[in-house]
PDB file of C-alpha atoms in Angstrom:
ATOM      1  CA  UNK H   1       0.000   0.000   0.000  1.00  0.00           C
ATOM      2  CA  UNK H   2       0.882   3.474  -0.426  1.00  0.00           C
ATOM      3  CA  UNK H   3       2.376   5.664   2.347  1.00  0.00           C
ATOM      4  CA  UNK H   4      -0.271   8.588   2.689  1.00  0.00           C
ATOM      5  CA  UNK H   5       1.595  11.573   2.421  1.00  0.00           C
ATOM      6  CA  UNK H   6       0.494  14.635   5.432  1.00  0.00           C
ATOM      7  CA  UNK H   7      -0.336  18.136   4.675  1.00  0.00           C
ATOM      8  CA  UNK H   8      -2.060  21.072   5.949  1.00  0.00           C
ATOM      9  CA  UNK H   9      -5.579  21.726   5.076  1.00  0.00           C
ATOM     10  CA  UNK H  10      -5.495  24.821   2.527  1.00  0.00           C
ATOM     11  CA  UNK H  11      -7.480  27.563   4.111  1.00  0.00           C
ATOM     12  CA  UNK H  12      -9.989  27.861   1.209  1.00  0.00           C
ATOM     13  CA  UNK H  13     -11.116  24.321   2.338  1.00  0.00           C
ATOM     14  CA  UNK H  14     -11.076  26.166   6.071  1.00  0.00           C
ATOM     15  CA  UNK H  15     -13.039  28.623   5.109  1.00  0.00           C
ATOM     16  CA  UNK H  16     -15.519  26.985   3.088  1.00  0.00           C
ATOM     17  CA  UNK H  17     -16.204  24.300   5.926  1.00  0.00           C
ATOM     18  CA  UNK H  18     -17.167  27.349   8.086  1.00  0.00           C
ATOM     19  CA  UNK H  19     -19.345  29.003   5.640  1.00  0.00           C
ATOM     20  CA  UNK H  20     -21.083  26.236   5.204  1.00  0.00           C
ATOM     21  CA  UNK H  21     -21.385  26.060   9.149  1.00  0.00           C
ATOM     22  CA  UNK H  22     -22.609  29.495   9.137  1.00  0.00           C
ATOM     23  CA  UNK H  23     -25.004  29.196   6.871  1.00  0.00           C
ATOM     24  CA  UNK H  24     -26.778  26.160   7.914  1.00  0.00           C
ATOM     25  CA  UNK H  25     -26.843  27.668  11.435  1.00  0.00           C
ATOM     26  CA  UNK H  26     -28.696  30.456   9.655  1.00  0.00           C
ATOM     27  CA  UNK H  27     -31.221  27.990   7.726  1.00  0.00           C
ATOM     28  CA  UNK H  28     -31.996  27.091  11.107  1.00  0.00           C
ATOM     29  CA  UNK H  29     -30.243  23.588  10.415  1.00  0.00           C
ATOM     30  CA  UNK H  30     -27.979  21.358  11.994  1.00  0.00           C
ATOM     31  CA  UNK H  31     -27.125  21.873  15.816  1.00  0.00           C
ATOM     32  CA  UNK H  32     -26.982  24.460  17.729  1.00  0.00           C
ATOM     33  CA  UNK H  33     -24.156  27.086  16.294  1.00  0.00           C
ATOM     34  CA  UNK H  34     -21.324  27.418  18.162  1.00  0.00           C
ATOM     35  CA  UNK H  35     -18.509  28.868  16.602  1.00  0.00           C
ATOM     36  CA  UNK H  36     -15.795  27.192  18.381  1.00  0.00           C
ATOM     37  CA  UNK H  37     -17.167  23.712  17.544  1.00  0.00           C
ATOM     38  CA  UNK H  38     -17.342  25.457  13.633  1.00  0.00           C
ATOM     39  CA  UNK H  39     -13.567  26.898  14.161  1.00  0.00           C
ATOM     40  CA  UNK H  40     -11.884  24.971  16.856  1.00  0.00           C
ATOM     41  CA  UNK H  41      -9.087  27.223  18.938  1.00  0.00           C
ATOM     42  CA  UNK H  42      -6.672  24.079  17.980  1.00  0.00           C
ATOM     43  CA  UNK H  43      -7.226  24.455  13.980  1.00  0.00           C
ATOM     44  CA  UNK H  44      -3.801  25.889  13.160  1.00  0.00           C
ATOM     45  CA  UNK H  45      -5.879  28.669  10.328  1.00  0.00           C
ATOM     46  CA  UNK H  46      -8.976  29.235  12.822  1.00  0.00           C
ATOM     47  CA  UNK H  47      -8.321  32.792  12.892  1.00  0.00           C
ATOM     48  CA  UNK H  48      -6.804  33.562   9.429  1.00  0.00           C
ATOM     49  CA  UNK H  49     -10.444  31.837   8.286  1.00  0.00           C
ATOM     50  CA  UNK H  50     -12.447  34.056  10.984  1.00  0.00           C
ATOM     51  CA  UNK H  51     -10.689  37.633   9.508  1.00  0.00           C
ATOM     52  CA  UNK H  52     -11.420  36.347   5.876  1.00  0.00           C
ATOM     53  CA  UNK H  53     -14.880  35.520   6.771  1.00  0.00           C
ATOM     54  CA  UNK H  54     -14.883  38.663   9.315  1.00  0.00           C
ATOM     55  CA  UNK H  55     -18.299  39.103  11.271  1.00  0.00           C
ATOM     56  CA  UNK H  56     -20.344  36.455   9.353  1.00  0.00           C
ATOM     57  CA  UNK H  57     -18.952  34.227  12.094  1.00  0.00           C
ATOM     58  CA  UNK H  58     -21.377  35.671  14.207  1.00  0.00           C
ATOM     59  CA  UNK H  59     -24.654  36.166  12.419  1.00  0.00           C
ATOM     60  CA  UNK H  60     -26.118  33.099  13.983  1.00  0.00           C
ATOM     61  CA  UNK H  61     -25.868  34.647  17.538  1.00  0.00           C
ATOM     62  CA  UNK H  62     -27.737  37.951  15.391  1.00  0.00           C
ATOM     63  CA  UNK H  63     -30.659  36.165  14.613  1.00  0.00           C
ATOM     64  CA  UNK H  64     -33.480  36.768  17.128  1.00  0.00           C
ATOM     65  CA  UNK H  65     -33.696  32.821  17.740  1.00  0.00           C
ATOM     66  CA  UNK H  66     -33.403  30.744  20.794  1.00  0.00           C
ATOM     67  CA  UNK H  67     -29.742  29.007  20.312  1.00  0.00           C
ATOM     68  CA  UNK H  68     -26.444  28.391  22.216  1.00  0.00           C
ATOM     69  CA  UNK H  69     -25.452  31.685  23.233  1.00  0.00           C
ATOM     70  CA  UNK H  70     -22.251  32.556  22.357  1.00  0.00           C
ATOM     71  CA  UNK H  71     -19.572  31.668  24.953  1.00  0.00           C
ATOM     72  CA  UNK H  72     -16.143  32.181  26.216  1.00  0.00           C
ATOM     73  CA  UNK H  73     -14.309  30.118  23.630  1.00  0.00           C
ATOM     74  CA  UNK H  74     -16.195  31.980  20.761  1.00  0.00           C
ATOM     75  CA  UNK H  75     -14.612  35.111  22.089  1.00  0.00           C
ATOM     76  CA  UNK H  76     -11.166  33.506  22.886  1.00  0.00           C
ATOM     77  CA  UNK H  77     -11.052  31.925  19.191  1.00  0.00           C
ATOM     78  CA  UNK H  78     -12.546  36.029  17.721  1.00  0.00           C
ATOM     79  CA  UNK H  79     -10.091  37.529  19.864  1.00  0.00           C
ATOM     80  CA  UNK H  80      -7.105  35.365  18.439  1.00  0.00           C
ATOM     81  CA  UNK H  81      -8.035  36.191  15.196  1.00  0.00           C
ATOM     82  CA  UNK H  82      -8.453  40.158  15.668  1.00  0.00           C
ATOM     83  CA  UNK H  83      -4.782  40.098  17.501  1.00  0.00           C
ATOM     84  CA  UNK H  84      -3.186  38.236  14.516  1.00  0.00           C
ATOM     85  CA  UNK H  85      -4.750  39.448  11.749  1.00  0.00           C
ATOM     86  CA  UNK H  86      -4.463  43.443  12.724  1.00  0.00           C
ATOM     87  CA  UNK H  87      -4.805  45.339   9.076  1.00  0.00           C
ATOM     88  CA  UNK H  88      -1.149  46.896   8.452  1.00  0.00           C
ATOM     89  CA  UNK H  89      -0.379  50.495   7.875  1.00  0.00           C
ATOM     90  CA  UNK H  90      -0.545  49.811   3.659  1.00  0.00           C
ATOM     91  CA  UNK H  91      -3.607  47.649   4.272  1.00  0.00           C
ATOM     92  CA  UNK H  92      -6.266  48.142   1.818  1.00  0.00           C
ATOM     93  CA  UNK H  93      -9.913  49.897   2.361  1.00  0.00           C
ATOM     94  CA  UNK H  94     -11.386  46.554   2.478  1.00  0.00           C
ATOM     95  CA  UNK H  95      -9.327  45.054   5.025  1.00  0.00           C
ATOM     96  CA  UNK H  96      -9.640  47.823   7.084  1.00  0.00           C
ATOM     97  CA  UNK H  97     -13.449  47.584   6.770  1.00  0.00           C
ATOM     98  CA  UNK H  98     -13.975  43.888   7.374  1.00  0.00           C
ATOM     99  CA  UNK H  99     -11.612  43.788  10.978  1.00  0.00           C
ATOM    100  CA  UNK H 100     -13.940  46.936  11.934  1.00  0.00           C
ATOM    101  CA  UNK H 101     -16.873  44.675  11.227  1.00  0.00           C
ATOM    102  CA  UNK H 102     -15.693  42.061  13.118  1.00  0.00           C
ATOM    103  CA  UNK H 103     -14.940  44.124  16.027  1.00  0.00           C
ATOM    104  CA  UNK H 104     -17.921  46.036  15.802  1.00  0.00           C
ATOM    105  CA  UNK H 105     -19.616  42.732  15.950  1.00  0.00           C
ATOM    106  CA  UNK H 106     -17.757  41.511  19.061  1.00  0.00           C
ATOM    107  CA  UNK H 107     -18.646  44.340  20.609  1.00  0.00           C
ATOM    108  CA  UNK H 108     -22.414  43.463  19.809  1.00  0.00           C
ATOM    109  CA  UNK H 109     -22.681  40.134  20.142  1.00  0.00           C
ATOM    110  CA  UNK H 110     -20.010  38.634  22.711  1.00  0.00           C
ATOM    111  CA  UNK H 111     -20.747  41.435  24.943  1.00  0.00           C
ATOM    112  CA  UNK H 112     -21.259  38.689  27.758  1.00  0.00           C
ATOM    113  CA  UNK H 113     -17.365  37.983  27.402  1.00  0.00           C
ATOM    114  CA  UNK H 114     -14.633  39.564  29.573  1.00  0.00           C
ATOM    115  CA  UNK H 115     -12.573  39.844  26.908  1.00  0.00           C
ATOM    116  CA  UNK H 116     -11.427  43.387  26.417  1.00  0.00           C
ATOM    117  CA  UNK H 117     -11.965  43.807  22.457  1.00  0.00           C
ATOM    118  CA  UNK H 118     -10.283  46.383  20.403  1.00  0.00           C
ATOM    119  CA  UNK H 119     -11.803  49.964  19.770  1.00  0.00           C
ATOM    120  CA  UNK H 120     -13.117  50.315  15.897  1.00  0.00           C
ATOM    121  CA  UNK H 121     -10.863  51.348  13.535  1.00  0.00           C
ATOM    122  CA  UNK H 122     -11.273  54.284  11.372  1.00  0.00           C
ATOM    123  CA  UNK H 123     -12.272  53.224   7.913  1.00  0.00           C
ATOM    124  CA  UNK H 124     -12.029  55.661   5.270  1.00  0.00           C
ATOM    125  CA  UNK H 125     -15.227  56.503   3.352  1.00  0.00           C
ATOM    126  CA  UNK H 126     -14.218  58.631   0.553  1.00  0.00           C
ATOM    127  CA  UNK H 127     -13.909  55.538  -2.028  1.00  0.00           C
ATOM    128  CA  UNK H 128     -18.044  55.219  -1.706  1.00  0.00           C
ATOM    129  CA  UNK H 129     -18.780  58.690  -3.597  1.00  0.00           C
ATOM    130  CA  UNK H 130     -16.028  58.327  -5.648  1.00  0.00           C
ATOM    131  CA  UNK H 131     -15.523  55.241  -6.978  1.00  0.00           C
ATOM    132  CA  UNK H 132     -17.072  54.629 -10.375  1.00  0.00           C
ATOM    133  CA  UNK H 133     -20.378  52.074 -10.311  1.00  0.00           C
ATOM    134  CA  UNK H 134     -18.314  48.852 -11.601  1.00  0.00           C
ATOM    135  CA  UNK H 135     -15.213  49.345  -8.976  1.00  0.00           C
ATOM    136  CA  UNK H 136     -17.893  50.711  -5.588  1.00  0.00           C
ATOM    137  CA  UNK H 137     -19.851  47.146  -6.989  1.00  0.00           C
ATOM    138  CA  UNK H 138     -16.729  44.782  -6.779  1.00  0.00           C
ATOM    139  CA  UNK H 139     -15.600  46.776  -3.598  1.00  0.00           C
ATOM    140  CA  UNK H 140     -18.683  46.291  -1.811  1.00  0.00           C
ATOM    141  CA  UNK H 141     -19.638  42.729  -2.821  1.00  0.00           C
ATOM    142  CA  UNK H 142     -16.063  41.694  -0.441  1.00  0.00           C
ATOM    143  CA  UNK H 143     -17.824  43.942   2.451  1.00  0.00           C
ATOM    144  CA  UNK H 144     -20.630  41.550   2.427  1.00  0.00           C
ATOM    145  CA  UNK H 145     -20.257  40.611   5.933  1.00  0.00           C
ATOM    146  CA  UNK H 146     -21.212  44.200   6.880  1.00  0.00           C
ATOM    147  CA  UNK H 147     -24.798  44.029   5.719  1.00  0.00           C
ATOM    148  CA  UNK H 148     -25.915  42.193   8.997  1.00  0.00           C
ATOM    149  CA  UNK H 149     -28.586  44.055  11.017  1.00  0.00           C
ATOM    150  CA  UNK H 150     -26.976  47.249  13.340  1.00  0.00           C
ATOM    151  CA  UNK H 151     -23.649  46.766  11.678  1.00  0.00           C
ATOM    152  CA  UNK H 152     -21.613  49.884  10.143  1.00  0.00           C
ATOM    153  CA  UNK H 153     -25.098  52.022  10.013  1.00  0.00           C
ATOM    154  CA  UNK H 154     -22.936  54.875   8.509  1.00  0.00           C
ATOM    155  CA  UNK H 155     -21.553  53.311   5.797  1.00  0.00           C
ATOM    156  CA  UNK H 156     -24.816  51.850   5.082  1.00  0.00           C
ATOM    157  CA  UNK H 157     -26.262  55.402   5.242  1.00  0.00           C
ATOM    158  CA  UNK H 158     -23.870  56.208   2.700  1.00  0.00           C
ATOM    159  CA  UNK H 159     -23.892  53.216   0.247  1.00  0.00           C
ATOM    160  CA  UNK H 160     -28.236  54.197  -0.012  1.00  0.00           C
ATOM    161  CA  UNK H 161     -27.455  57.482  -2.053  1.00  0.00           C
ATOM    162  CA  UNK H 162     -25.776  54.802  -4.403  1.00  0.00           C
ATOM    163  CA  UNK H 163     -27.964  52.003  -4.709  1.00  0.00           C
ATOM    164  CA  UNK H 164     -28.739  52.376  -8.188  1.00  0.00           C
ATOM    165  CA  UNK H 165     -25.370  51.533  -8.435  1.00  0.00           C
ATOM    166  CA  UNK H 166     -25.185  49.030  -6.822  1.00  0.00           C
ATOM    167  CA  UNK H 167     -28.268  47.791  -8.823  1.00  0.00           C
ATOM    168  CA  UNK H 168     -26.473  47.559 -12.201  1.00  0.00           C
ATOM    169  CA  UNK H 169     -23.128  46.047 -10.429  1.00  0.00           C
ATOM    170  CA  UNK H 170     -25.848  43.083  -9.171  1.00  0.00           C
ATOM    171  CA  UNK H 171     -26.953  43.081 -13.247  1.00  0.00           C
ATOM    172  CA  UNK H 172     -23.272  43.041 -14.514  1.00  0.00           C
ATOM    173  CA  UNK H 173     -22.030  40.552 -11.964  1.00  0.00           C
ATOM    174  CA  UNK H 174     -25.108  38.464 -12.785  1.00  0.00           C
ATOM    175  CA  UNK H 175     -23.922  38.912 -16.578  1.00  0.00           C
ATOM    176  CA  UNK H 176     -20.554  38.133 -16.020  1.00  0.00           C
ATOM    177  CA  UNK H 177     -21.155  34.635 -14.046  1.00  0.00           C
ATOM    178  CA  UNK H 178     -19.493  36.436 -11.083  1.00  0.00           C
ATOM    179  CA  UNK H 179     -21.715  33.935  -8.300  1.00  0.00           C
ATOM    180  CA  UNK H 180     -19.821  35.698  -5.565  1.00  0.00           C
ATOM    181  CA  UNK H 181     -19.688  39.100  -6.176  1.00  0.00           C
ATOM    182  CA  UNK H 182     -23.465  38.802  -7.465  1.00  0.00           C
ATOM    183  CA  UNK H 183     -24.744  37.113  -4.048  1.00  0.00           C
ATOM    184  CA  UNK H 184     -22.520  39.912  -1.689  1.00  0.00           C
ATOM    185  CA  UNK H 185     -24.189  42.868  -3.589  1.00  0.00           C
ATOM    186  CA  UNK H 186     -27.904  41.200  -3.557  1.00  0.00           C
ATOM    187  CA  UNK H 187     -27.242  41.096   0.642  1.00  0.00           C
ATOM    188  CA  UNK H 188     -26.445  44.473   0.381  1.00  0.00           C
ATOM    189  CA  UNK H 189     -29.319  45.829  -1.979  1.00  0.00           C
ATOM    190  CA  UNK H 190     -31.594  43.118   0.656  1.00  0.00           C
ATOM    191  CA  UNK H 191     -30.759  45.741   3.446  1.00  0.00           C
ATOM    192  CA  UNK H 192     -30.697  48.973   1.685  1.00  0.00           C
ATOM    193  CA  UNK H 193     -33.880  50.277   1.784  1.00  0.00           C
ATOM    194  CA  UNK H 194     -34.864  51.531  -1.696  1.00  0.00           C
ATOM    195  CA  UNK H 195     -34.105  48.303  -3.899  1.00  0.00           C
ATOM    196  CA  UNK H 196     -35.547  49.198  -7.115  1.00  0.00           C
ATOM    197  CA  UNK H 197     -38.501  47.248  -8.282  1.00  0.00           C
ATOM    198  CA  UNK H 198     -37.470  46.667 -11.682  1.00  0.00           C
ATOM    199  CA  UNK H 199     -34.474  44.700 -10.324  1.00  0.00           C
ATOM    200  CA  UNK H 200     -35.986  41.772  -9.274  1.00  0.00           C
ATOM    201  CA  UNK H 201     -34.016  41.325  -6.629  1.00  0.00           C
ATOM    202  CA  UNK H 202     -35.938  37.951  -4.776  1.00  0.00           C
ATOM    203  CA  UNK H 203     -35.399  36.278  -7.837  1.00  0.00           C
ATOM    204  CA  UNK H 204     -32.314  37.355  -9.080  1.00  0.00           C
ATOM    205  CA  UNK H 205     -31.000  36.288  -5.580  1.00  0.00           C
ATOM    206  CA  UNK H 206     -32.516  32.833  -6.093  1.00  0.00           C
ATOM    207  CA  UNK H 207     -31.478  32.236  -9.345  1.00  0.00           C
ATOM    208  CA  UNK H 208     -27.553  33.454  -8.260  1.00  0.00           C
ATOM    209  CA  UNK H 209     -28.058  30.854  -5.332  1.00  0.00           C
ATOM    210  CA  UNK H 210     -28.875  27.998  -8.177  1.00  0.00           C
ATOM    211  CA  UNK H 211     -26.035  28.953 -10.303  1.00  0.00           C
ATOM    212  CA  UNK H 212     -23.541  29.665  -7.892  1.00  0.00           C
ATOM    213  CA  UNK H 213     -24.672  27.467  -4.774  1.00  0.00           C
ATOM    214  CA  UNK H 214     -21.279  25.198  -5.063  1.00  0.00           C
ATOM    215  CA  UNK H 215     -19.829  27.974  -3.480  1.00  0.00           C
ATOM    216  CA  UNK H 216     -20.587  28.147   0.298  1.00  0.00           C
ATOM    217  CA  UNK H 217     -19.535  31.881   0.739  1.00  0.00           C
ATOM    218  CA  UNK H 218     -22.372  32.240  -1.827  1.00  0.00           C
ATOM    219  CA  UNK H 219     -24.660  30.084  -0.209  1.00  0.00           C
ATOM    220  CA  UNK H 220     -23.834  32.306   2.725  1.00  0.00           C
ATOM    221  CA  UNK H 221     -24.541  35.602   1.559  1.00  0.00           C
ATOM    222  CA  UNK H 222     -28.105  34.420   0.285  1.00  0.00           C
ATOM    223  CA  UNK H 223     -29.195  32.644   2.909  1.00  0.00           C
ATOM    224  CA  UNK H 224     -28.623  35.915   4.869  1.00  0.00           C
ATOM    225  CA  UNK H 225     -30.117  38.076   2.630  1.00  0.00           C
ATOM    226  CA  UNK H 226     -33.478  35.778   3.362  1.00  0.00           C
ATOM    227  CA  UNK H 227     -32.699  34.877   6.871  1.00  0.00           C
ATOM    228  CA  UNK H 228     -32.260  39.124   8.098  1.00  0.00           C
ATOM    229  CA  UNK H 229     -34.375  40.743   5.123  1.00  0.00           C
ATOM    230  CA  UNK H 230     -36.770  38.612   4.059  1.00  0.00           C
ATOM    231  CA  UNK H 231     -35.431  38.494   0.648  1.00  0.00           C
ATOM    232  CA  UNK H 232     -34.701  36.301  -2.056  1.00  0.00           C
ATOM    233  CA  UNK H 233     -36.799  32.476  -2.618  1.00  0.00           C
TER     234      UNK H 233
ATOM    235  CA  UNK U   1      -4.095  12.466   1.441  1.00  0.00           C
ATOM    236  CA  UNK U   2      -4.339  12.966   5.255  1.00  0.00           C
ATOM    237  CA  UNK U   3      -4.717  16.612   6.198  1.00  0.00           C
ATOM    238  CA  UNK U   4      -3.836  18.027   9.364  1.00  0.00           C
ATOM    239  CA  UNK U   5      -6.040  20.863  11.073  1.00  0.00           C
ATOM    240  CA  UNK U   6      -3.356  21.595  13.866  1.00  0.00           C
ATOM    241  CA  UNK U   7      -0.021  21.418  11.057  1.00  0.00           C
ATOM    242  CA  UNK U   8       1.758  25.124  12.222  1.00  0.00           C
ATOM    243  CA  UNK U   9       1.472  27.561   9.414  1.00  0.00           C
ATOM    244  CA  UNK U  10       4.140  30.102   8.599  1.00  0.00           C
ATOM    245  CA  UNK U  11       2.760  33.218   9.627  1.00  0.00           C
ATOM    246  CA  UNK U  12       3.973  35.981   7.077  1.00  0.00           C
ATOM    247  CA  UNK U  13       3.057  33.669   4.173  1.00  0.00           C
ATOM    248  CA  UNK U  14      -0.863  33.159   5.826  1.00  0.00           C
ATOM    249  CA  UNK U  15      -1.468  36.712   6.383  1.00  0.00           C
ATOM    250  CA  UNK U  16      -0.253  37.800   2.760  1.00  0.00           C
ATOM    251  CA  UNK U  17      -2.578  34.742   2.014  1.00  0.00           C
ATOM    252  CA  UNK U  18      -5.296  36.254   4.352  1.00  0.00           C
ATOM    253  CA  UNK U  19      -5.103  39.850   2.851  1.00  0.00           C
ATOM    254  CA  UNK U  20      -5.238  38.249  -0.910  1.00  0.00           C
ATOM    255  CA  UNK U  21      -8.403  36.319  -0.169  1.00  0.00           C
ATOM    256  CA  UNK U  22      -9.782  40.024   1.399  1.00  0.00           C
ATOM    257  CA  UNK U  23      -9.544  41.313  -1.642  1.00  0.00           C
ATOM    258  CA  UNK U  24      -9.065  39.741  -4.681  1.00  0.00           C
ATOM    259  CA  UNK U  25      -9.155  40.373  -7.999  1.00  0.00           C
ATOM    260  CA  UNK U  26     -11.838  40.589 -10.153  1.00  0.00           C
ATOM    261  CA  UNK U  27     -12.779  38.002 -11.734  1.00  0.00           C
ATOM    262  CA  UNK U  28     -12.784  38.038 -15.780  1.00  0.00           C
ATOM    263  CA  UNK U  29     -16.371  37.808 -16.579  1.00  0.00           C
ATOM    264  CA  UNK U  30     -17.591  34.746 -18.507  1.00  0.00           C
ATOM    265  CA  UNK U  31     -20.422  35.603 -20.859  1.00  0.00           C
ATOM    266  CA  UNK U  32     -21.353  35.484 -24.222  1.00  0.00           C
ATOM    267  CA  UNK U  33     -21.349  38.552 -26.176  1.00  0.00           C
ATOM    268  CA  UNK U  34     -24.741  38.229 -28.364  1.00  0.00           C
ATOM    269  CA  UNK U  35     -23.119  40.348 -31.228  1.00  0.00           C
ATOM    270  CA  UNK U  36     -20.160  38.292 -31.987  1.00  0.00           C
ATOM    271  CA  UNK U  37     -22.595  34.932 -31.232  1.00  0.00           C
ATOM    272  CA  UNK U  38     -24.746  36.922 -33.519  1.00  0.00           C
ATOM    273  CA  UNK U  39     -22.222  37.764 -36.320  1.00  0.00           C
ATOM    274  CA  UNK U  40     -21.016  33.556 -35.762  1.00  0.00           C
ATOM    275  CA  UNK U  41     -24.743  32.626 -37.059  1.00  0.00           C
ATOM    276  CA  UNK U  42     -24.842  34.861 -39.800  1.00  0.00           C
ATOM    277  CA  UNK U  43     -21.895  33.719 -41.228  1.00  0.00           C
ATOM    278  CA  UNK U  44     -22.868  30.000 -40.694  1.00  0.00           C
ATOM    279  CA  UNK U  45     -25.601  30.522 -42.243  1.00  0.00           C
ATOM    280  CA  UNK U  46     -24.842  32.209 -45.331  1.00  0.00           C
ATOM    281  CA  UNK U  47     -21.759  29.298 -45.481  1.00  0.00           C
ATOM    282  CA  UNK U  48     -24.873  26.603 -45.469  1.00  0.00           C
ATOM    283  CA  UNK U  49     -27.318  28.894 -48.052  1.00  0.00           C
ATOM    284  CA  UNK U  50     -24.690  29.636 -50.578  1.00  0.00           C
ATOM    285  CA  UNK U  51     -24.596  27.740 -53.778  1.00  0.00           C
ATOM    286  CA  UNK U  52     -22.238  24.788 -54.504  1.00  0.00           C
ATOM    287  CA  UNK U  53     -19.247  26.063 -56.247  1.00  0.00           C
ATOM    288  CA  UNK U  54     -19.513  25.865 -60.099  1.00  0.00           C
ATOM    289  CA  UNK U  55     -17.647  23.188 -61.365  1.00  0.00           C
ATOM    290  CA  UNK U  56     -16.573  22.706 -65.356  1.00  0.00           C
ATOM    291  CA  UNK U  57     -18.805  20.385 -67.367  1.00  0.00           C
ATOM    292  CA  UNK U  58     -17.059  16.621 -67.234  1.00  0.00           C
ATOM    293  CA  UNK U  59     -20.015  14.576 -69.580  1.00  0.00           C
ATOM    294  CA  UNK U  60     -18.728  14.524 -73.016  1.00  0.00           C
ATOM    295  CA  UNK U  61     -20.731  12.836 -75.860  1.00  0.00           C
TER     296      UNK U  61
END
């Protein structure tokens, strides 16, 4: 027989298993959620998966149903990840943006915790009226995470003058077979609050989930589009 | 293979990794462009209407 050869799971495969976690937790499926039995503190890439996926981690313990509450090795596994995962001093917009999530989300929703979490960074906001539609779209399809209920209100605030925009980028990733960027802007236009009509948004966010469902982080953002705004099939 | 959840990772190399997978790159669309799929059937077709090519007259009597 052949010696089995031992390697480290790639984080995509990390990441995925956890989206999938996250999203079946917000289906109402499976167990109770707990994030530390999702992301255990002794998986080597725990936390480098928990900053990718940032505060989607935590939307179960957002929804306003009866479940584990979170506990103290959901905040020591969170806290690992914030500490070594900090964005740099060239970091980009985004990164910046998703750790705020996540701490703003800590903040929220492991309040129970000791754990002393870090303050909020300051995330620059200039890019939102600036940025031409196509490049705000692709920008704000990797904020996905954000568009949980209470989370960044400003920048929400500010992405609503621009939802038209955000409108065609859902068309044009639609067009262009782009699952994921398709499924983090339909989560967004789910909680802005003047979706056009015409878009179709319930089922454009079903039919992204059919064509792009192999993808968990997909799966993920259209679950919670239906699970916090009542949108999509 | 047998993968290992607890293997140590290096740390520079995971959080260039980390940062990547933040923000990646668009993806190049994949879609059909219903002019050139357009301009592909019109020239199929006129390839299938067009008449056989003359050919010189081989039947002698």
């Amino acid at each position: 027989m052949a010696e089995q050869t031992q390697g480290a799971v790639p984080l995509s495969a990390v990441i995925a298993d956890a989206a999938t976690g996250v999203a079946l937790a917000l289906r109402g499926e499976g167990d109770p959620y707990a994030l530390s039995a999702v992301l255990r503190q002794s998986d080597a890439l725990a936390p480098a998966a928990i900053r990718v996926l940032g505060a989607d981690v935590l939307a179960p313990y957002a929804m306003d149903l009866p479940g584990a509450p979170a506990g103290g090795d959901d905040a020591e596994v969170v806290h690992q990840a914030l500490t070594s995962f900090p964005p740099g001093a060239d970091a980009s917009e985004v990164s910046v943006w998703t750790y705020r999530g996540l701490v703003e989300a800590s903040h929220t929703l492991l309040s129970a915790s000791a754990r002393d979490w870090p303050p909020p960074p300051d995330a620059a906001t200039g890019w939102v009226d600036a940025d031409p539609w196509p490049k705000l779209s692709h920008r704000v399809s990797q904020l996905a995470a954000l568009a949980l209920p209470g989370l960044a209100p400003g920048l929400a605030e500010q992405l609503t003058a621009r939802t038209d925009d955000l409108a065609r980028g859902f068309v044009r990733a639609v067009r262009r077979r782009d699952w994921l960027q398709a499924a983090g802007l339909g989560r967004w236009l789910a909680r802005l609050p003047d979706a056009p009509e015409s878009l179709g948004l319930d089922s454009g966010l079903a039919f992204v989930r059919h064509m792009g469902g192999d993808d968990p982080r997909v799966t993920l953002h259209v679950v919670a589009a239906r699970r916090f705004y009542g949108r999509g099939w | 293979m047998v993968t290992d959840r607890t293997a140590p990772v290096e740390t520079a190399a995971l959080a260039a990794e980390v940062e990547g997978l933040l923000e990646p790159a668009e993806a190049d669309g994949v879609f059909r462009d219903t002019r050139e799929c357009g301009g592909a059937l019109l020239l199929a077709a006129l390839l299938l209407i067009s008449p056989p090519t003359p050919r010189p007259k081989t039947d002698v009597r």
